[in-house]
CSV table of C-alpha atoms in Angstrom, one decimal:
chain,number,residue,atom,x,y,z
A,42,LYS,CA,12.9,-5.4,11.4
A,43,GLN,CA,11.0,-6.9,8.4
A,44,GLU,CA,12.7,-6.3,5.0
A,45,VAL,CA,10.8,-7.0,1.8
A,46,THR,CA,12.7,-7.3,-1.5
A,47,GLN,CA,11.3,-7.7,-5.0
A,48,ILE,CA,13.4,-8.9,-7.8
A,49,PRO,CA,13.7,-7.9,-10.6
A,50,ALA,CA,13.0,-4.2,-10.3
A,51,ALA,CA,11.8,-4.1,-13.9
A,52,LEU,CA,10.7,-6.7,-16.5
A,53,SER,CA,9.7,-6.6,-20.1
A,54,VAL,CA,8.1,-9.5,-21.9
A,55,PRO,CA,6.3,-10.0,-25.2
A,56,GLU,CA,2.6,-10.6,-25.1
A,57,GLY,CA,1.6,-14.2,-24.4
A,58,GLU,CA,4.6,-15.0,-22.3
A,59,ASN,CA,4.1,-16.0,-18.6
A,60,LEU,CA,5.3,-13.6,-16.0
A,61,VAL,CA,7.1,-14.6,-12.8
A,62,LEU,CA,7.5,-12.0,-10.1
A,63,ASN,CA,9.5,-12.7,-6.9
A,64,CYS,CA,9.1,-11.4,-3.4
A,65,SER,CA,11.3,-12.3,-0.4
A,66,PHE,CA,11.0,-11.3,3.3
A,67,THR,CA,13.3,-11.6,6.2
A,68,ASP,CA,10.9,-12.4,9.1
A,69,SER,CA,8.7,-15.4,8.7
A,70,ALA,CA,6.3,-14.3,11.5
A,71,ILE,CA,3.7,-12.9,9.2
A,72,TYR,CA,-0.1,-12.9,9.2
A,73,ASN,CA,-0.5,-12.8,5.5
A,74,LEU,CA,1.1,-11.7,2.3
A,75,GLN,CA,-0.6,-9.6,-0.3
A,76,TRP,CA,0.1,-8.7,-3.9
A,77,PHE,CA,-1.1,-5.4,-5.3
A,78,ARG,CA,-1.1,-3.8,-8.7
A,79,GLN,CA,-0.4,0.0,-9.2
A,80,ASP,CA,-0.9,1.8,-12.5
A,81,PRO,CA,1.1,5.0,-13.0
A,82,GLY,CA,-0.1,7.9,-10.8
A,83,LYS,CA,-2.9,5.7,-9.3
A,84,GLY,CA,-3.7,4.0,-6.0
A,85,LEU,CA,-3.1,0.3,-5.3
A,86,THR,CA,-5.5,-2.5,-6.3
A,87,SER,CA,-5.4,-5.7,-4.3
A,88,LEU,CA,-4.8,-8.8,-6.5
A,89,LEU,CA,-4.4,-11.7,-4.1
A,90,LEU,CA,-4.1,-12.2,-0.4
A,91,ILE,CA,-2.5,-15.4,1.0
A,92,GLN,CA,-3.0,-16.2,4.7
A,93,SER,CA,0.1,-17.5,6.6
A,94,SER,CA,-1.5,-20.9,6.8
A,95,GLN,CA,-2.0,-21.2,3.0
A,96,ARG,CA,0.5,-22.2,0.3
A,97,GLU,CA,-1.1,-20.6,-2.7
A,98,GLN,CA,-4.0,-18.5,-3.9
A,99,THR,CA,-5.5,-18.3,-7.4
A,100,SER,CA,-7.6,-15.7,-9.3
A,101,GLY,CA,-8.1,-16.1,-13.0
A,102,ARG,CA,-4.7,-15.9,-14.7
A,103,LEU,CA,-3.0,-15.0,-11.5
A,104,ASN,CA,-1.5,-17.5,-9.0
A,105,ALA,CA,0.5,-16.6,-6.0
A,106,SER,CA,2.5,-19.1,-3.8
A,107,LEU,CA,3.9,-18.6,-0.3
A,108,ASP,CA,6.7,-20.4,1.4
A,109,LYS,CA,6.9,-18.9,4.8
A,110,SER,CA,9.9,-21.0,6.0
A,111,SER,CA,12.1,-19.7,3.2
A,112,GLY,CA,10.6,-16.2,3.2
A,113,ARG,CA,9.5,-16.2,-0.4
A,114,SER,CA,6.4,-15.6,-2.5
A,115,THR,CA,6.0,-15.8,-6.3
A,116,LEU,CA,3.3,-14.2,-8.4
A,117,TYR,CA,2.6,-16.0,-11.7
A,118,ILE,CA,0.6,-14.3,-14.4
A,119,ALA,CA,-0.3,-16.6,-17.3
A,120,ALA,CA,-0.4,-15.6,-20.9
A,121,SER,CA,0.5,-11.9,-20.3
A,122,GLN,CA,-1.4,-9.1,-22.1
A,123,PRO,CA,-0.5,-5.5,-22.7
A,124,GLY,CA,-3.1,-4.6,-20.1
A,125,ASP,CA,-1.0,-6.3,-17.5
A,126,SER,CA,1.6,-3.6,-17.8
A,127,ALA,CA,1.9,-2.0,-14.3
A,128,THR,CA,3.9,-2.0,-11.2
A,129,TYR,CA,3.3,-5.0,-8.9
A,130,LEU,CA,3.9,-4.6,-5.2
A,131,CYS,CA,4.3,-7.3,-2.6
A,132,ALA,CA,3.5,-6.6,1.1
A,133,VAL,CA,3.6,-8.7,4.2
A,134,MET,CA,1.3,-8.1,7.2
A,135,GLY,CA,3.0,-8.1,10.6
A,136,SER,CA,1.7,-7.0,13.9
A,137,TRP,CA,-1.8,-5.6,13.9
A,138,GLY,CA,-2.5,-4.9,10.3
A,139,LYS,CA,0.7,-3.1,9.5
A,140,LEU,CA,1.9,-3.8,6.0
A,141,GLN,CA,5.6,-3.8,5.0
A,142,PHE,CA,6.0,-3.2,1.3
A,143,GLY,CA,8.6,-4.1,-1.3
A,144,ALA,CA,9.7,-1.5,-3.8
A,145,GLY,CA,7.8,-3.2,-6.6
A,146,THR,CA,8.5,-4.8,-10.0
A,147,GLN,CA,7.6,-2.6,-13.0
A,148,VAL,CA,6.2,-4.8,-15.8
A,149,VAL,CA,5.9,-3.9,-19.5
A,150,VAL,CA,4.1,-6.3,-21.8
A,151,THR,CA,4.8,-5.5,-25.4
A,152,PRO,CA,2.3,-6.3,-28.2
B,198,ASP,CA,-20.5,3.3,-4.8
B,199,GLY,CA,-18.3,2.1,-1.9
B,200,GLY,CA,-14.7,3.2,-1.7
B,201,ILE,CA,-12.1,5.6,-0.5
B,202,THR,CA,-11.8,9.1,-1.8
B,203,GLN,CA,-8.8,11.4,-1.5
B,204,SER,CA,-8.6,15.1,-2.2
B,205,PRO,CA,-7.1,17.0,-3.7
B,206,LYS,CA,-5.4,15.0,-6.5
B,207,TYR,CA,-2.6,17.6,-6.6
B,208,LEU,CA,-1.5,19.9,-3.8
B,209,PHE,CA,1.1,22.6,-3.8
B,210,ARG,CA,2.8,23.7,-0.6
B,211,LYS,CA,4.8,26.8,0.0
B,212,GLU,CA,7.7,26.9,2.4
B,213,GLY,CA,6.7,27.1,6.0
B,214,GLN,CA,3.1,26.2,5.2
B,215,ASN,CA,1.0,23.4,6.7
B,216,VAL,CA,-1.3,21.5,4.3
B,217,THR,CA,-4.0,19.0,5.0
B,218,LEU,CA,-4.8,16.0,2.8
B,219,SER,CA,-8.3,14.6,3.0
B,220,CYS,CA,-9.3,10.9,3.1
B,221,GLU,CA,-12.9,9.6,3.4
B,222,GLN,CA,-14.2,6.1,3.2
B,223,ASN,CA,-17.7,4.7,3.1
B,224,LEU,CA,-16.8,1.1,3.6
B,225,ASN,CA,-17.6,1.1,7.3
B,226,HIS,CA,-14.0,0.1,8.0
B,227,ASP,CA,-12.6,0.6,11.5
B,228,ALA,CA,-8.9,0.9,10.5
B,229,MET,CA,-7.4,3.6,8.3
B,230,TYR,CA,-3.8,4.2,7.2
B,231,TRP,CA,-1.6,6.9,5.6
B,232,TYR,CA,1.3,5.9,3.4
B,233,ARG,CA,4.0,7.9,1.6
B,234,GLN,CA,5.4,6.7,-1.7
B,235,ASP,CA,8.6,8.1,-3.2
B,236,PRO,CA,9.8,7.2,-6.8
B,237,GLY,CA,11.2,3.7,-7.0
B,238,GLN,CA,10.4,2.9,-3.4
B,239,GLY,CA,7.6,0.9,-1.7
B,240,LEU,CA,5.0,2.5,0.5
B,241,ARG,CA,6.1,3.6,4.0
B,242,LEU,CA,3.6,3.9,6.8
B,243,ILE,CA,3.1,7.4,8.3
B,244,TYR,CA,0.2,6.9,10.7
B,245,TYR,CA,-2.6,4.5,11.3
B,246,SER,CA,-5.8,4.4,13.3
B,247,GLN,CA,-7.6,1.3,14.6
B,248,ILE,CA,-10.6,3.1,15.9
B,249,VAL,CA,-12.2,6.5,16.3
B,250,ASN,CA,-10.2,8.9,18.5
B,251,ASP,CA,-7.2,6.7,18.5
B,252,PHE,CA,-4.1,6.6,16.2
B,253,GLN,CA,-0.6,5.4,16.2
B,254,LYS,CA,2.7,6.5,14.6
B,255,GLY,CA,4.1,4.5,11.8
B,256,ASP,CA,7.6,4.3,10.6
B,257,ILE,CA,8.0,7.9,9.3
B,258,ALA,CA,5.6,10.0,11.5
B,259,GLU,CA,7.9,13.0,12.0
B,260,GLY,CA,6.6,16.2,10.4
B,261,TYR,CA,3.1,14.8,10.1
B,262,SER,CA,-0.1,14.9,12.2
B,263,VAL,CA,-3.5,13.2,12.0
B,264,SER,CA,-6.9,13.1,13.6
B,265,ARG,CA,-9.7,10.5,13.7
B,266,GLU,CA,-12.8,12.3,14.9
B,267,LYS,CA,-15.2,10.3,12.7
B,268,LYS,CA,-15.0,6.7,11.5
B,269,GLU,CA,-15.2,7.6,7.9
B,270,SER,CA,-12.5,10.4,7.9
B,271,PHE,CA,-8.8,10.4,8.6
B,272,PRO,CA,-7.1,13.7,7.5
B,273,LEU,CA,-3.3,14.0,7.3
B,274,THR,CA,-1.6,17.3,7.9
B,275,VAL,CA,1.9,17.8,6.5
B,276,THR,CA,3.5,20.4,8.8
B,277,SER,CA,6.3,22.8,8.1
B,278,ALA,CA,8.6,20.5,10.1
B,279,GLN,CA,8.5,18.0,7.3
B,280,LYS,CA,11.5,19.1,5.2
B,281,ASN,CA,11.0,16.9,2.2
B,282,PRO,CA,7.3,16.6,1.7
B,283,THR,CA,7.3,16.0,-2.1
B,284,ALA,CA,5.8,12.6,-2.6
B,285,PHE,CA,2.7,10.6,-3.5
B,286,TYR,CA,0.4,10.1,-0.4
B,287,LEU,CA,-2.0,7.1,-0.2
B,288,CYS,CA,-4.8,6.5,2.2
B,289,ALA,CA,-6.1,3.0,2.9
B,290,SER,CA,-8.7,1.3,5.1
B,291,SER,CA,-9.4,-2.2,6.2
B,292,SER,CA,-11.7,-4.3,8.4
B,293,ALA,CA,-11.0,-7.2,10.7
B,294,ASP,CA,-12.2,-10.7,10.2
B,295,SER,CA,-14.0,-12.7,12.9
B,296,GLY,CA,-10.6,-13.7,14.4
B,297,GLY,CA,-9.6,-10.1,14.7
B,298,ASN,CA,-7.0,-10.2,12.0
B,299,GLN,CA,-6.9,-7.3,9.6
B,300,GLU,CA,-8.1,-8.2,6.1
B,301,THR,CA,-6.9,-6.7,2.8
B,302,GLN,CA,-6.4,-2.9,2.6
B,303,TYR,CA,-8.3,-0.8,0.1
B,304,PHE,CA,-6.6,2.2,-1.2
B,305,GLY,CA,-7.6,5.6,-2.4
B,306,PRO,CA,-6.4,7.2,-5.7
B,307,GLY,CA,-3.7,9.2,-3.9
B,308,THR,CA,-2.7,12.9,-3.6
B,309,ARG,CA,0.5,14.2,-5.1
B,310,LEU,CA,2.1,16.9,-3.0
B,311,LEU,CA,4.6,19.3,-4.6
B,312,VAL,CA,6.6,22.0,-3.0
B,313,LEU,CA,6.7,25.4,-4.6
């Protein structure tokens, strides 16, 4: 059974620092890996999707890497801003579109 | 405005009562999903549907039921058999790429269910 782990569970950084969020998964037979953002009491917003054949994906200040063989993905957020404060969720897609989620990393960026 | 809507935003359930959560999408997606989120935990899949009139159980289907009579609608009923229904419920939808692989899922704003 696929297990997805996110470490750390919570992270607090001063504005301007780079954020590094980690995600690990136990079964490397995945179709893709996705990173989502969730604001308190809200739904999820897709940030990046990395296909299993890709090594990384970039969007603005966000960069996500994928190492399938070691079962790891890292989300980098450059030059963090207070508006980046949210919970970040990693999810891997297995058979037929089913996503397995990690518990998330709660990020606070202090001004 | 394309997207997914969920209603109501808050829902209160009395003991022994069935309640239904609404999910509607106008993205023309074939696949729809229901997830449950508990504090400090990731999302867990309740039910999913790949096509109209067909749906499959997810990891925690006990105490829940769904229907998929229309492409744009996927309501979730929380039955009295679900003993711990208090949670945040999220609906999502997705489409398949040309290779048949499911693309990114789009989520609704969620419904918070509370037990009186």
